[in-house]
Coordinates of C-alpha atoms in Angstrom, one line a residue:
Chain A
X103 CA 119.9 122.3 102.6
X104 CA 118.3 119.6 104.4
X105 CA 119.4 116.6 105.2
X106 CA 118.6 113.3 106.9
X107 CA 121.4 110.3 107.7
X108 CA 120.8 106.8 108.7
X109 CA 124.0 105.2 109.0
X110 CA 122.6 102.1 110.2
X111 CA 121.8 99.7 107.0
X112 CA 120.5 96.7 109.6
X113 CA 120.3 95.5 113.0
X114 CA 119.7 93.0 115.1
X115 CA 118.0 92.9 118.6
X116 CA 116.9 90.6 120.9
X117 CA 113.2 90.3 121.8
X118 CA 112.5 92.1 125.4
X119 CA 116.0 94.1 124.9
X120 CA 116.1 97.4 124.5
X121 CA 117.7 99.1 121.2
X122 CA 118.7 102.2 119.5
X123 CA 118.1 103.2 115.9
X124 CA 120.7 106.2 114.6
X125 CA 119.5 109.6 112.8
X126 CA 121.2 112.4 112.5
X127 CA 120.1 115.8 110.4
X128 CA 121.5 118.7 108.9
X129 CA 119.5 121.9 108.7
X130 CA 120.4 125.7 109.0
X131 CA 116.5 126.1 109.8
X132 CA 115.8 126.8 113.5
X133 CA 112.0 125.9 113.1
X134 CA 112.1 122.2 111.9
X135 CA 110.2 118.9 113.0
X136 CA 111.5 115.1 112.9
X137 CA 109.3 112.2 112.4
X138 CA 109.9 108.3 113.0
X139 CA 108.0 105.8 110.4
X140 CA 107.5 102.1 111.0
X141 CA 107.0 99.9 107.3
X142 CA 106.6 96.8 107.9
X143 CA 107.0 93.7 104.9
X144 CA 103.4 94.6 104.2
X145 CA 104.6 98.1 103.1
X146 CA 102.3 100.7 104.7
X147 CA 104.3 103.5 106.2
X148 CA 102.8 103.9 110.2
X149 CA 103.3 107.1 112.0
X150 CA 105.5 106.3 115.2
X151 CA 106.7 109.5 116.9
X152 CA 107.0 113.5 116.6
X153 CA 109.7 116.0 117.8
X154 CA 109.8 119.7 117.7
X155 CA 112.7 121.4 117.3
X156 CA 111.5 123.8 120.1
X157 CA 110.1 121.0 122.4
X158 CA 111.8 120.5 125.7
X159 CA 111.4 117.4 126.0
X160 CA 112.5 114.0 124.5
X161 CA 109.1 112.5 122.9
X162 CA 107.9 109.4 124.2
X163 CA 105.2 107.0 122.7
X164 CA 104.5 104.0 124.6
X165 CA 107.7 101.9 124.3
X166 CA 108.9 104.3 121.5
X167 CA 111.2 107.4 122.4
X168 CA 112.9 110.1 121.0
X169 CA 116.5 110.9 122.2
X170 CA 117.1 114.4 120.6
X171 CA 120.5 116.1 121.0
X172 CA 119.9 119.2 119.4
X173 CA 123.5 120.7 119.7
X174 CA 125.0 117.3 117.9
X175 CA 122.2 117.4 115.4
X176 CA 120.8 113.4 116.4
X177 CA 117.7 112.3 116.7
X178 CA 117.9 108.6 117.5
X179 CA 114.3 106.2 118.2
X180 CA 115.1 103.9 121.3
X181 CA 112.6 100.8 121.6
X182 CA 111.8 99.7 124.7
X183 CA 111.3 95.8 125.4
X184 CA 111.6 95.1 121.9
X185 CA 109.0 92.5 120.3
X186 CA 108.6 90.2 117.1
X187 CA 106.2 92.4 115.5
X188 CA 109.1 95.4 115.6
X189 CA 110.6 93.7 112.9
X190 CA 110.4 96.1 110.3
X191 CA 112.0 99.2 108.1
X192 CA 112.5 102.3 110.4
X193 CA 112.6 105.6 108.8
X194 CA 113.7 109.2 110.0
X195 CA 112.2 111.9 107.9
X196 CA 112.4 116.0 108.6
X197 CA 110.1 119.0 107.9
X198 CA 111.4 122.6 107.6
X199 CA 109.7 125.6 107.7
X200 CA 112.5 127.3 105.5
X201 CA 111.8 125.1 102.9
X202 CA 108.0 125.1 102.2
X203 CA 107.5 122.4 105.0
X204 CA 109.3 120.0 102.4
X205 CA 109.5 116.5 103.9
X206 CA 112.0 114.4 103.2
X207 CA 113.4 110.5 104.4
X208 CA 116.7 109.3 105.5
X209 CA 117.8 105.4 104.2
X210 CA 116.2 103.7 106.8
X211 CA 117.2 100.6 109.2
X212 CA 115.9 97.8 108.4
X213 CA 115.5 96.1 112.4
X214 CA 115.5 92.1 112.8
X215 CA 113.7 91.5 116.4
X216 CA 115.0 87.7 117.1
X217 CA 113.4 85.7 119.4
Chain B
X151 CA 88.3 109.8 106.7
X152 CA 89.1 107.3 104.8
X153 CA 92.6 108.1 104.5
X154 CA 94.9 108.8 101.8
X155 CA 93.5 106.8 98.9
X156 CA 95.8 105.6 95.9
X157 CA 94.8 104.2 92.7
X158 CA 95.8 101.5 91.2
X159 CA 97.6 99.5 94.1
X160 CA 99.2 97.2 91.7
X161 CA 99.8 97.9 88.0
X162 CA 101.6 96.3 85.1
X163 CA 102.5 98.4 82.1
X164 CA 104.5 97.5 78.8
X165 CA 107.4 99.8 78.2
X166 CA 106.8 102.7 76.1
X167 CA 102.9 103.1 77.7
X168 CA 101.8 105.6 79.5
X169 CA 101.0 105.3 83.6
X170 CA 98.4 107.2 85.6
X171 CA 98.8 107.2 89.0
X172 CA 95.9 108.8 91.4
X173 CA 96.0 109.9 94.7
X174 CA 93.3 111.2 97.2
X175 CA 94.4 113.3 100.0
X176 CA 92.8 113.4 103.3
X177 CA 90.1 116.1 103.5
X178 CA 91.8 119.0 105.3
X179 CA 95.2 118.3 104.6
X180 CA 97.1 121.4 102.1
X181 CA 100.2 119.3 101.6
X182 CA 100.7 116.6 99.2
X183 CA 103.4 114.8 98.6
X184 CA 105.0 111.9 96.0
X185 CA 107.4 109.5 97.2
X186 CA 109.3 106.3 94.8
X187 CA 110.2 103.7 96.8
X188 CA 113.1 101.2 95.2
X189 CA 115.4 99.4 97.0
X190 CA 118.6 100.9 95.8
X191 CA 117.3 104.4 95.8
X192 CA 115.1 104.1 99.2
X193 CA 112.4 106.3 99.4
X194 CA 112.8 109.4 97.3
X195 CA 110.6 112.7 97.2
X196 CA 109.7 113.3 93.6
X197 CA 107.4 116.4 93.9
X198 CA 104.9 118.1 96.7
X199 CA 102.3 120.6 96.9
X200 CA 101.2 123.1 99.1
X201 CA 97.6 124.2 98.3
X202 CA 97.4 122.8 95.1
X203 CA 100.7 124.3 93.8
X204 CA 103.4 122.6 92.8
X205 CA 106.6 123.5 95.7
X206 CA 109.6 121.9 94.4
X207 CA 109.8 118.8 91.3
X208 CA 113.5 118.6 92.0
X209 CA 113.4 115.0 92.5
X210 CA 111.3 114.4 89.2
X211 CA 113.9 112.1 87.5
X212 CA 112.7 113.3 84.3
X213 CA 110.5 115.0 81.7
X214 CA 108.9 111.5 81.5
X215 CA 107.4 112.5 84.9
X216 CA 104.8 114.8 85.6
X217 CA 102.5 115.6 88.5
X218 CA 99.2 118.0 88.7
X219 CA 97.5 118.6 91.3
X220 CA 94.0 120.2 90.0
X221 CA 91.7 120.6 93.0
X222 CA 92.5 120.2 97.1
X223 CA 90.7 116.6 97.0
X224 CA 92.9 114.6 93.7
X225 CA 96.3 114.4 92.5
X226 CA 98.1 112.3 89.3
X227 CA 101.6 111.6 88.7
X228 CA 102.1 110.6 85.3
X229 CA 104.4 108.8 83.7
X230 CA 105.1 109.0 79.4
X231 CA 106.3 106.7 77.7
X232 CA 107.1 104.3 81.2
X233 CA 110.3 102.1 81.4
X234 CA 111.2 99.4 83.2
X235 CA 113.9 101.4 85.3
X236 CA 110.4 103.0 86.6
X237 CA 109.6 99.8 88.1
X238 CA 108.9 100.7 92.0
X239 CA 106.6 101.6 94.9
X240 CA 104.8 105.3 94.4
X241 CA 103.4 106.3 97.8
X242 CA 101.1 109.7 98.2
X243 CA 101.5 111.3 101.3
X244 CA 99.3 114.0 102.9
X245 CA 100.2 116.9 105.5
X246 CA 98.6 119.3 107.7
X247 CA 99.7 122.6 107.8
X248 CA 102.6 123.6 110.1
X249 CA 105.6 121.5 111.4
X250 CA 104.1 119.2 114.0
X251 CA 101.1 117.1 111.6
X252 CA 101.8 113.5 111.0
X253 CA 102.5 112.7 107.0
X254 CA 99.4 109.9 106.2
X255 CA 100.5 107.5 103.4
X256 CA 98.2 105.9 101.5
X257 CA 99.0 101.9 100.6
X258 CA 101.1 102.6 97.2
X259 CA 101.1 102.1 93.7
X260 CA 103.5 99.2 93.0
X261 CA 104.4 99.5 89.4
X262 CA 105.9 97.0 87.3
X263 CA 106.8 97.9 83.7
X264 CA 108.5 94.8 81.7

């Protein structure tokens, strides 16, 4: 069955640092994708960044990247040059082709950006 | 596109009413999904759709609960008789077909049943 872990409940980071948010999946599925959602306090759920269980290559967004270790089942978003407006709820979420493209969410991280 | 539309964003319901909450996919999208939003439970997935049928309802806490789904273009997860326990964010989420389309959310349904 699938299954999505955030062990990170909340961090801390200083603005223009760089930091590191934790997910890690389990899934028996070969064919699978993993997604990273921004919510800010006003609540809407923004699309941040996509990876492919058959891409290559780590996924990269502007200042938002995707450090995928396929063999240890991780996933982790890495921020670059962290800013104020990055405060916010992160969220790791998977699809599976196995399981009628079912998309579920891990806990989230809930990221302070300090000045 | 206007995006995912919900309906209401904000409602207020006694206990023992019943709730109607609507959702309008994005024109194209053939996967729909329901998600509660607490902050003790984080953001669950209550039911979702692929072309109008209804996949898996595991996470439907209860017979209370119920979703249709009767054309590609509106949704309604209903709720009978609410309780306060219910009291949470409902998000609609639509999906492209295959692995690599972005979910769209729409704003929520923040429901509050005293």
């Amino acid at each position: 069955a699938q299954k999505i872990t955030q062990t990170q409940p909340g961090m801390f980071v200083q603005e223009k640092e760089a930091v590191t948010l934790d997910c890690t999946y389990d899934t028996s599925d070969p064919s699978y994708g993993l997604f990273w959602y921004k919510q800010p306090s006003s609540g809407e759920m923004i699309f941040l960044i996509y990876q492919g269980s058959y891409d290559q290559q780590n996924a990269t967004e502007g200042r938002y990247s995707l450090n995928f270790q396929k063999a240890r089942k991780s996933a982790n978003l890495v921020i670059s040059a962290s800013q104020l407006g990055d405060s916010a709820m992160y969220f790791c979420a998977m699809r599976e082709e196995d399981s009628s493209y079912k998309l579920i969410f891990g806990s989230g991280t809930r990221l302070l950006v300090r000045p | 596109d206007a995006g995912v539309i919900q309906s209401p964003r904000h409602e207020v319901t006694e206990m023992g009413q019943e709730v109607t909450l609507r959702c309008k996919p994005i024109s194209g999208h053939n996967s729909l999904f329901w998600y509660r939003q607490t902050m003790m439970r984080g953001l669950e997935l209550l039911i979702y759709f692929n072309n109008n049928v209804p996949i898996d309802d595991s996470g439907m806490p209860e017979d209370r609960f119920s979703a249709k789904m009767p054309n590609a273009s509106f949704s309604t997860l209903k709720i009978q008789p609410s309780e306060p326990r219910d009291s949470a964010v409902y998000f609609c989420a639509s999906m492209g077909q295959g692995l690599g389309t972005e979910a769209f959310f729409g704003q929520g349904t923040r429901l509050t049943v005293v």
